[in-house]
Amino acid sequence: MLDRSLIGKSYPEIIFSVEKQRLKLFAKATQQSNPIYFDEVFAKKNGYPSILAPLTFLTTVGYDQGKPYQYLQDLGVPIGNILHASQEYTNYDSIYAGDELRMESRIGEIYDKKEGMLEFVSFVSKYKNQKRILVAESVSTIVLRNNENK
Amino acid sequence: MKINNYQIGDEIPSLNINPISRSMLALYAEASGDHNPIHIDIDFAKKSGLSDVIAHGMLVMSFLAQAITNIFPQESIKKFDSKFISMTNINDILTCEGKVIDIELKDSIKKLFLNLVVLDELGVKKLSGSAIIELIES
């Protein structure tokens, strides 16, 4: 069983620069067809300050650090035994190339189903931009498959 | 259809995705920074009890996001949630679908509640989700 005492554990703030090239790469990898996600000239013509970050781009912020799976290591979870169970985004404001984001995260909940065969961990993050405006919140929940360990 | 004309029961146009390939997963790993080897290293996937690498759930969710933003401006999308139901495998052919299940009108803000789903070519559900869209009622 995962250590429930880690519920609420918070992690140091991560500062993330939203770079144009990174957005272009992300748009390519996710096969975006709308140029507002990769063409700055087009984005500006359409009233945006720069290239717009797509809805799921914030996932990159958590990975862009030395130890992206630190919370899993803290829980003693082997990365090969986890699956992404669910993902939630609440959006308050748009994110553009040139923004600098600050992400604050904590372990939200730890719970189990099927008599402990499946354990769930949620990781809750808040994102603010350089104007200190809260732009988004996310909840990422992973599931640990315990059956193979028994 | 104009975005303000969507009614309960209306579906957004479905989005078809090319078959999932290893190079798509490698590119997404690079772009997202999610280098979990279960998505790119078949030896690691096998050691973890799978028969092959599986797609990143967030890549599938990103396709679904595009099905919504193809219709609604991104700034109108206030909430976007996904549950990953089953693994997406190499060569799966995904289709993203969405349907308006409820509408609330309050102070000239029209809130659309969408049910979302991603299916493979056999109709197996990969992901189910929801979104809340806020439009200004003109």
XYZ file of C-alpha atoms in Angstrom:
288
model
C 0.000 0.000 0.000
C 1.210 3.498 -0.778
C 2.142 5.760 2.092
C -0.975 7.862 2.789
C 1.068 10.274 4.910
C 2.359 11.792 1.663
C -1.115 13.168 0.840
C -0.766 16.936 0.626
C 3.006 16.873 0.164
C 3.928 19.921 -1.897
C 6.772 20.353 -4.372
C 9.022 23.321 -5.120
C 7.742 25.817 -7.655
C 8.823 25.195 -11.226
C 9.493 28.111 -13.559
C 8.840 27.363 -17.211
C 9.417 29.605 -20.215
C 6.875 29.036 -22.970
C 9.102 29.013 -26.019
C 7.941 29.436 -29.595
C 9.978 26.512 -30.869
C 8.625 24.234 -28.167
C 5.060 25.189 -29.078
C 5.785 24.510 -32.743
C 7.199 21.095 -31.883
C 4.230 20.310 -29.655
C 1.813 21.385 -32.404
C 3.604 19.104 -34.854
C 3.606 16.147 -32.458
C -0.096 16.550 -31.717
C -0.892 17.161 -35.411
C -2.512 20.553 -34.941
C -4.019 21.873 -38.153
C -4.896 25.378 -36.942
C -1.944 27.775 -37.564
C -2.671 29.747 -34.352
C -0.752 26.895 -32.680
C 2.414 27.176 -34.798
C 2.442 30.291 -37.015
C 3.168 33.529 -35.175
C 2.268 35.794 -38.112
C -1.083 34.050 -38.508
C -1.730 34.185 -34.748
C -1.025 37.929 -34.623
C -3.233 38.584 -37.665
C -6.020 36.850 -35.762
C -5.657 39.038 -32.708
C -3.448 36.836 -30.545
C -0.261 38.306 -29.003
C 1.731 35.294 -30.240
C 1.438 31.534 -30.819
C -1.280 30.056 -28.572
C -0.468 27.096 -26.317
C -2.976 24.287 -26.986
C -5.229 22.867 -24.245
C -2.947 19.997 -23.268
C 0.384 21.846 -23.490
C 0.636 22.283 -19.719
C 1.581 18.622 -19.436
C 5.042 19.642 -20.657
C 5.635 21.938 -17.662
C 5.690 19.069 -15.202
C 8.111 17.070 -17.323
C 10.469 19.964 -17.926
C 12.624 19.489 -14.862
C 15.389 17.318 -13.574
C 13.168 14.794 -11.805
C 9.728 14.801 -13.438
C 8.637 11.658 -11.620
C 9.860 12.776 -8.192
C 6.457 12.283 -6.551
C 6.326 8.729 -7.864
C 9.802 8.084 -6.490
C 8.704 9.523 -3.139
C 5.834 7.030 -3.177
C 8.140 4.196 -4.225
C 6.169 3.562 -7.417
C 7.986 1.877 -10.322
C 7.278 3.832 -13.488
C 6.620 0.680 -15.529
C 3.660 -0.186 -13.301
C 1.722 3.045 -13.674
C -0.859 4.148 -16.177
C -2.430 7.541 -16.626
C -5.966 7.172 -15.243
C -7.403 10.628 -15.790
C -6.543 14.244 -16.496
C -8.489 17.410 -15.719
C -7.843 20.977 -16.820
C -9.568 24.113 -15.615
C -8.667 27.097 -17.774
C -8.824 30.699 -16.600
C -6.687 32.507 -19.150
C -4.772 31.789 -22.344
C -1.059 30.950 -22.507
C 1.130 32.280 -25.305
C 4.691 31.995 -26.541
C 6.822 34.322 -24.452
C 4.921 33.705 -21.221
C 6.746 32.577 -18.103
C 4.740 30.123 -16.034
C 5.120 29.137 -12.406
C 3.749 25.756 -11.442
C 2.992 24.766 -7.857
C 2.099 21.131 -7.236
C 1.104 18.791 -4.463
C -0.030 15.226 -4.009
C -3.823 15.461 -3.896
C -5.381 12.127 -3.051
C -4.232 8.535 -2.641
C -6.942 5.860 -2.700
C -7.461 2.285 -3.820
C -10.066 0.186 -5.610
C -10.620 -3.547 -6.036
C -9.266 -4.390 -2.571
C -5.987 -2.612 -3.142
C -5.283 -4.192 -6.543
C -5.451 -0.722 -8.052
C -4.098 2.315 -6.246
C -4.668 5.856 -7.472
C -2.596 8.977 -6.871
C -3.663 12.437 -7.965
C -1.177 15.228 -8.545
C -2.670 18.728 -8.368
C -0.985 21.720 -10.041
C -1.672 25.428 -10.344
C -0.105 27.585 -13.041
C 0.425 31.345 -12.896
C 1.883 33.547 -15.605
C 4.440 36.371 -15.344
C 1.645 38.776 -14.347
C 0.879 36.474 -11.375
C -2.488 35.652 -12.969
C -3.762 32.137 -12.313
C -4.095 30.760 -15.844
C -4.965 27.118 -15.192
C -5.241 24.248 -12.749
C -4.725 20.583 -13.510
C -5.331 17.282 -11.770
C -3.381 14.332 -13.103
C -4.310 10.930 -11.696
C -2.191 7.828 -12.173
C -3.109 4.258 -11.370
C -0.650 1.736 -10.006
C -1.181 -1.877 -11.028
C -0.385 -3.875 -7.896
C -1.500 -7.278 -9.182
C 1.875 -8.190 -10.660
C 3.623 -7.655 -7.357
C 1.530 -10.194 -5.446
C -23.033 25.223 -37.946
C -22.431 28.492 -36.063
C -21.166 27.872 -32.560
C -24.098 29.702 -30.977
C -26.547 27.422 -32.794
C -25.466 24.201 -31.056
C -28.381 22.559 -29.240
C -28.665 19.665 -26.801
C -28.068 16.434 -28.726
C -25.992 18.050 -31.478
C -22.675 16.413 -32.295
C -19.488 18.228 -33.248
C -17.797 16.964 -36.433
C -15.708 13.897 -35.621
C -11.932 14.036 -36.078
C -10.132 11.078 -37.657
C -6.513 10.403 -36.751
C -3.947 8.548 -38.839
C -2.935 5.107 -37.499
C -0.787 5.378 -34.365
C 2.866 4.790 -35.256
C 6.076 4.455 -33.281
C 7.411 7.662 -34.820
C 4.314 9.553 -33.617
C 5.057 8.370 -30.072
C 8.748 9.246 -30.333
C 7.893 12.734 -31.579
C 5.332 13.231 -28.816
C 7.829 12.046 -26.180
C 10.266 14.680 -27.411
C 7.681 17.466 -27.655
C 6.022 16.792 -24.295
C 9.104 15.781 -22.350
C 7.328 12.576 -21.266
C 10.140 10.110 -21.824
C 8.514 7.213 -19.973
C 10.072 4.274 -21.869
C 6.760 2.372 -21.867
C 5.835 4.539 -24.880
C 9.011 4.182 -26.910
C 11.020 1.152 -25.795
C 9.507 -2.231 -26.655
C 11.955 -4.099 -24.386
C 10.889 -1.986 -21.422
C 7.210 -2.398 -22.347
C 7.615 -6.190 -22.395
C 9.398 -6.160 -19.051
C 6.426 -4.214 -17.718
C 4.046 -6.950 -18.830
C 2.799 -5.425 -22.088
C 3.147 -6.949 -25.542
C 4.299 -3.689 -27.134
C 4.660 0.031 -26.451
C 1.441 1.979 -25.849
C 0.513 5.519 -26.825
C 0.727 8.353 -24.320
C -2.737 9.030 -22.918
C -1.976 12.731 -23.236
C -1.347 12.360 -26.976
C -4.818 10.861 -27.366
C -6.246 13.647 -25.205
C -4.451 16.181 -27.419
C -6.210 14.789 -30.485
C -9.504 15.076 -28.652
C -8.674 18.685 -27.733
C -8.314 19.446 -31.415
C -11.767 18.029 -32.159
C -13.160 20.685 -29.775
C -10.941 23.602 -30.847
C -11.772 22.873 -34.491
C -15.240 24.155 -33.587
C -15.010 26.325 -30.467
C -12.394 29.043 -29.826
C -9.927 27.718 -27.266
C -10.545 30.637 -24.897
C -14.205 29.522 -24.591
C -13.176 26.100 -23.220
C -13.260 26.443 -19.441
C -12.956 22.810 -18.418
C -11.581 19.782 -20.214
C -11.373 16.356 -18.552
C -10.459 12.865 -19.736
C -10.579 9.387 -18.289
C -8.225 6.950 -19.966
C -10.336 3.814 -20.402
C -8.102 1.443 -22.344
C -4.612 1.401 -23.790
C -4.023 2.827 -27.260
C -1.797 0.541 -29.317
C 0.379 0.869 -32.407
C -1.755 0.917 -35.597
C -4.960 1.856 -33.765
C -7.065 4.207 -35.870
C -8.707 6.728 -33.580
C -11.803 8.840 -34.021
C -12.639 11.720 -31.671
C -16.301 12.535 -31.111
C -18.278 15.015 -29.024
C -21.907 15.712 -28.244
C -23.718 18.546 -26.480
C -25.553 17.001 -23.514
C -26.714 20.118 -21.685
C -26.926 23.882 -22.072
C -27.294 26.530 -19.375
C -28.038 30.154 -20.080
C -27.253 32.708 -17.402
C -26.612 36.461 -17.679
C -26.088 36.193 -21.449
C -23.416 33.507 -20.955
C -24.319 30.264 -22.671
C -22.663 27.219 -21.137
C -22.407 24.077 -23.260
C -21.663 20.735 -21.609
C -20.007 18.283 -23.970
C -19.577 14.548 -23.639
C -16.467 13.395 -25.456
C -15.160 10.028 -26.540
C -12.222 8.569 -28.477
C -12.841 5.224 -30.179
C -10.638 2.932 -32.239
C -11.638 1.374 -35.571
C -13.347 -1.515 -33.752
C -15.382 0.861 -31.615
C -13.342 0.170 -28.474
C -13.473 3.176 -26.157
C -10.005 4.553 -25.415
C -10.945 7.688 -23.604
C -14.080 9.345 -22.336
C -14.159 12.982 -21.415
C -16.121 16.132 -20.937
C -15.761 19.816 -21.625
C -17.503 22.985 -20.561
C -17.672 25.747 -23.173
C -18.747 29.306 -22.351
C -20.100 31.454 -25.166
C -21.462 34.965 -25.095
C -25.056 34.798 -26.278
C -25.559 37.492 -28.869
